[in-house]
Amino acid sequence: MTALQTITPETFTADEVVMSARDVAKFYGPLQALKGVNFDIHRGQVTTLFGENGAGKSTLMKILSGIIAPTSGDILLDDEPVRFHGANHALAHGISIIHQELALAGNLNVRDNIFMGREIRTATGVNFAEEERITRSLMEELEEDIDPLTPVEELRLGQQQIVEIARALQAKSRILIMDEPTSALSSSEVEVLFKVINDLTAKGVSIVYISHHLEEALEITDHAVVLRDGEMTAWAPRAEIDIEWIVRNMVGENFNLGARPNSKMGAPALTIENLCVPDASGNGLVVDHINLSVRSGEIVCIYGLMGAGRTEMMECAAGRLKAQSGTVKLHTQDVSNLSISERINAGLVLVPEDRQRDGLVQTMTVGQNLSLSSIAAFTRGLFTSRKVESKVIEDSIREVTVKTESGATMIGALSGGNQQKVVIGKMLATQPEVILLDEPSRGIDIGAKAEVFKLLASTAEKRGLAVLYSTSEVGECLSIAHRIIVMNRGRIAAEFDHTATKEQIMAASGEAVHH
Amino acid sequence: MAQTTTSTPAAGGIDLNIGKILLEGRAFFALVAIVITFSFLSPVYFSGSNFLTMSSHVAIFGLLAIGMLLVILNGGIDLSVGSTLGLSGVVAGYLMQGVEIPSSGVILYPPVWAVVVLTIALGAFVGAVNGVLIAFFRVPAFVATLGMLYVARGVALLMTNGLTYNNLGGTEALGNTGFDWLGFNRIAGVPIGVIVLAVVALIIGLVLMRTAFGRWLYASGGNERAAELSGVPTRGVKVSVYVLSGVCAAIAGLVLSSQLTSAGPTAGTTYELTAIAAVVIGGAALTGGRGNVRGTMLGAFVIGFLSDGLVIIGVSAYWQTVFTGAVIVLAVLLNSLQYGRSGR
């Protein structure tokens, strides 16, 4: 802590509470993302939020940093209730946030990004020399050899993360929120970041930290807040907790997400052999020699963290991404060179991860979305038959139990869970043999999750459908899947049958392991 | 009226419904208002023969607007239709003058039906070039069709050396008479141009509402990624809409040069903007996925009946331009009210 000697630490007591959440709740339409959260942020300490995807961490952070307003409840700043009008208002109160998705302008250089929106102005313009000097000293503090005049797009992802961190440091906030700041950093960069965090807390800056790497987070945190499905399940100081405690509170008891169907398993319906997909830069592989197969009637779960290659593997199998090498077989037919629509006709369909971006056509109705992939089924000669179409739509609505007034309702009027059922229903209407679902439970509430999984289980049992779904919530692996495949960095790290434990699965994924 | 629907959704049910009906049927009510206003201002406006005359003017814009609608539904834009119209007219005129085969010195006079087919094929070709550039080479639609705007116009000027083909009537002895039929003849009193417009509008309307292609078009305009993942051949759809737009422009070029019995290389200059305006007034969203033939037809009639009405009551051409511009901006304003934020 030599750096400490150069600064004059203000006097403060560790118990001093700078910010607290009181009964904070947030609704998105009918969906409740946060249900009455209570905790304190102590001065000069690190408070870590733990929770699975969709547990409400990001919502909570956006509320703390003023990006969104809570539906009910209060945020107290120095014991005074505050209402932020946007992120800049929160920034004026000394709260800044480092986003998980980098919010940098790639075309601008490091200096201009760090001072974006708060340039050092002079009578004649901007004092670029002073900005450059400060940027240089920030980079020194972060032990990163980055020239302030380098365009950000030329930096690798980890360095961009450093720039984002430097930007938050430059704002000299007293509360700094970090959303997965280490996801793109190397281990030596993580060490530097932790040293910076220690310096900051010594100066009285409070840190709110979010990470999926449990051990890493335990290393620096002073308090832990655990969220599950929008509810705060636990809040405790570091001395009282360990990894097991976190996992237990994060995952909870098994909620009933449906049971494994007793389907009659047939021959392998989907076989993926030595599949490789190049990454965005074209140098490495995001899917690295994957081999797997799914039998008719079988449900296989793929577990992995963000960036494990699950999405790319599924998009490649469905024909969206080009494979570098390897084959995808449907029963005995090699479909590797077929287009997306040819694969759909052959019986291989994908329910994409991002419902809004890739799943739904927002300008169309529920019915038109449901029937989009099976137009041929109700086309008679040149024209579509309204009668047959409405029957197809009604059958679909009933099969996947979409709660909608009618097929003529606009798709945007439905809740997230029902929209997801429409995307699944659209694909089931093509009478597929194999269905791939990328994070089918993302952004839908627990009730809808259970319905989606029960639907998959019953379809696998009744139709002999082969189901391959991915998830980043370990509780969802152990619900309906016959087998669990764990992916890590583009490879298959482990394979389990349904008797596996949560700890085994999480350990194999690279989560919560040694650092 | 528009405010009632958006800002106070809880206000009394009847008010809300009237506001909503007015907003959704705005193109229709605008047309009615235009007809009523000009009928008061001029005694000659409200008559069957004047409506038919105005409608044959509308036919040109209407044909372009239908093609434009398809492109806009796909989320694109086609700036080349005015030039394609001009080029089509010039090519039709060139063919009518007879094609000399240099090696044998024979001059061929293709019959009118062959001229029509060749001209439409030319329009399809121009559209196909646009479509392939946009769908396969990922040139932005605005840029690709802007380039085509210049190229097609330039070719038309080169072919005529800036002059106009004047005599398109053909000669009985050469067997190529009848070109003026499109522009001058009437069936049951209705100009052929208007009938052509009606037929094209019906066919495209049916294609949009009742065929797989129509559904694909709405889907890929609404969300291209989702459509592609749902098995829609999005590139094929994209090329097709530009081809159809080119075909519509060629038909419009034939009707116009037939109406004028002459084909000038500058015909149709800035018509692409009128076509876009008609589509927008008809309630289509420039972001794609929303709009229909009925609205676009109403939009074309609003523009046509408004500008002809202004001519009839003797308002200067400069004021016409101002009025047309105001109507377009008002239409887009109402579109954004109707679609709210989600329309963006």
mmCIF file of N, CA, C and O in Angstrom, chain A residues 109 128 149 192 227 272 282 365:
data_model
loop_
_atom_site.group_PDB
_atom_site.id
_atom_site.type_symbol
_atom_site.label_atom_id
_atom_site.label_comp_id
_atom_site.label_asym_id
_atom_site.label_seq_id
_atom_site.Cartn_x
_atom_site.Cartn_y
_atom_site.Cartn_z
ATOM 1 N N ASN A 109 -10.101 8.272 -29.716
ATOM 2 C CA ASN A 109 -8.945 7.731 -29.021
ATOM 3 C C ASN A 109 -9.217 7.623 -27.512
ATOM 4 O O ASN A 109 -10.267 8.034 -27.025
ATOM 5 N N PHE A 128 -6.571 19.836 -24.563
ATOM 6 C CA PHE A 128 -6.207 18.456 -24.875
ATOM 7 C C PHE A 128 -4.938 18.040 -24.146
ATOM 8 O O PHE A 128 -4.803 16.899 -23.736
ATOM 9 N N LEU A 149 -3.445 8.436 -27.261
ATOM 10 C CA LEU A 149 -3.945 8.822 -28.576
ATOM 11 C C LEU A 149 -4.301 7.626 -29.452
ATOM 12 O O LEU A 149 -4.617 7.778 -30.629
ATOM 13 N N VAL A 192 -4.092 -6.072 -10.900
ATOM 14 C CA VAL A 192 -3.928 -4.621 -10.891
ATOM 15 C C VAL A 192 -5.237 -3.952 -10.510
ATOM 16 O O VAL A 192 -5.285 -3.026 -9.702
ATOM 17 N N LEU A 227 -28.962 -12.251 -4.732
ATOM 18 C CA LEU A 227 -30.289 -12.115 -5.324
ATOM 19 C C LEU A 227 -30.669 -13.402 -6.026
ATOM 20 O O LEU A 227 -29.817 -14.092 -6.598
ATOM 21 N N ILE A 272 -23.204 -33.905 -34.108
ATOM 22 C CA ILE A 272 -22.254 -32.853 -34.455
ATOM 23 C C ILE A 272 -20.865 -33.439 -34.309
ATOM 24 O O ILE A 272 -20.533 -34.009 -33.274
ATOM 25 N N GLY A 282 -11.214 -14.003 -36.339
ATOM 26 C CA GLY A 282 -10.787 -14.962 -37.347
ATOM 27 C C GLY A 282 -9.509 -15.689 -36.980
ATOM 28 O O GLY A 282 -9.065 -16.557 -37.711
ATOM 29 N N THR A 365 -48.463 -9.661 -36.013
ATOM 30 C CA THR A 365 -49.316 -10.128 -34.930
ATOM 31 C C THR A 365 -48.775 -11.436 -34.342
ATOM 32 O O THR A 365 -47.856 -12.046 -34.889
#
